[in-house]
C-alpha positions as MATLAB code, in Angstrom:
seq = 'KLVKRLNTSQKSKLKRGQLAWIRARNDDCSYHDGDDFYVNLACTNRVTTERVNFLTERVRECSAGSCRDSRLGE';
ca = [
      12.722   -6.436   -0.828;
       9.920   -6.265   -3.373;
      11.313   -3.445   -5.489;
      14.601   -5.325   -5.934;
      12.699   -8.142   -7.657;
      10.761   -5.965  -10.118;
      11.476   -4.691  -13.603;
      10.884   -1.047  -14.539;
       7.263   -1.571  -15.609;
       6.445   -3.502  -12.452;
       8.055   -0.819  -10.276;
       5.851    1.783  -11.934;
       2.720   -0.294  -11.245;
       3.757   -0.783   -7.635;
       4.353    2.947   -7.192;
       0.888    3.759   -8.580;
      -0.604    1.173   -6.239;
       1.262    2.603   -3.264;
       0.152    6.159   -4.023;
      -3.466    5.012   -4.414;
      -3.209    3.142   -1.107;
      -1.846    6.234    0.660;
      -4.732    8.348   -0.658;
      -7.283    5.722    0.411;
      -5.686    5.371    3.850;
      -5.732    9.119    4.372;
      -9.339    9.399    3.184;
     -10.484    6.521    5.386;
      -8.469    7.225    8.519;
      -8.374   11.025    8.844;
     -10.563   14.082    8.498;
     -10.622   17.855    8.785;
     -12.919   19.644   11.210;
     -12.611   23.339   10.538;
      -8.969   24.223   11.027;
      -8.262   20.977   12.876;
      -7.006   17.712   11.372;
      -7.668   14.374   13.032;
      -6.137   10.945   12.468;
      -7.775    7.748   13.682;
      -4.691    5.847   14.856;
      -6.501    2.526   15.222;
      -7.635    2.778   11.593;
      -4.176    3.801   10.419;
      -2.529    0.922   12.290;
      -5.043   -1.583   10.920;
      -4.784   -0.558    7.261;
      -0.988   -0.256    7.470;
      -0.725   -3.776    8.880;
      -2.987   -5.001    6.075;
      -0.771   -3.274    3.508;
       2.422   -4.728    4.967;
       0.844   -8.193    4.786;
      -0.213   -7.555    1.173;
       3.295   -6.453    0.198;
       4.840   -9.416    2.023;
       2.642  -11.726   -0.069;
       3.856   -9.985   -3.249;
       7.469  -10.593   -2.151;
       6.668  -14.287   -1.664;
       5.006  -14.486   -5.084;
       7.894  -12.781   -6.837;
      10.467  -14.867   -4.969;
       8.685  -17.986   -6.205;
       8.863  -16.710   -9.778;
       5.146  -16.044  -10.139;
       5.058  -12.274   -9.754;
       1.633  -11.168  -11.018;
       1.756   -7.675  -12.461;
      -1.969   -7.201  -11.944;
      -1.583   -7.428   -8.163;
       1.203   -4.825   -8.000;
      -1.137   -1.948   -8.796;
      -3.573   -2.777   -6.009;
];
């Protein structure tokens, strides 16, 4: 829904923000222990829910005509 409302520059900012969020989520919610890899599912669920809420707010902003580019890269 959000991407459909963005111009090319805004889409690029959103993509950078999404990639940064993925890296932060992985750093915060998973770790390696030797050859093993662990994921904290509670952490992953929490930060994913927070991100969905953030993106939903951006859709609302853009739908209202006040899409702030600075927020897209977060």
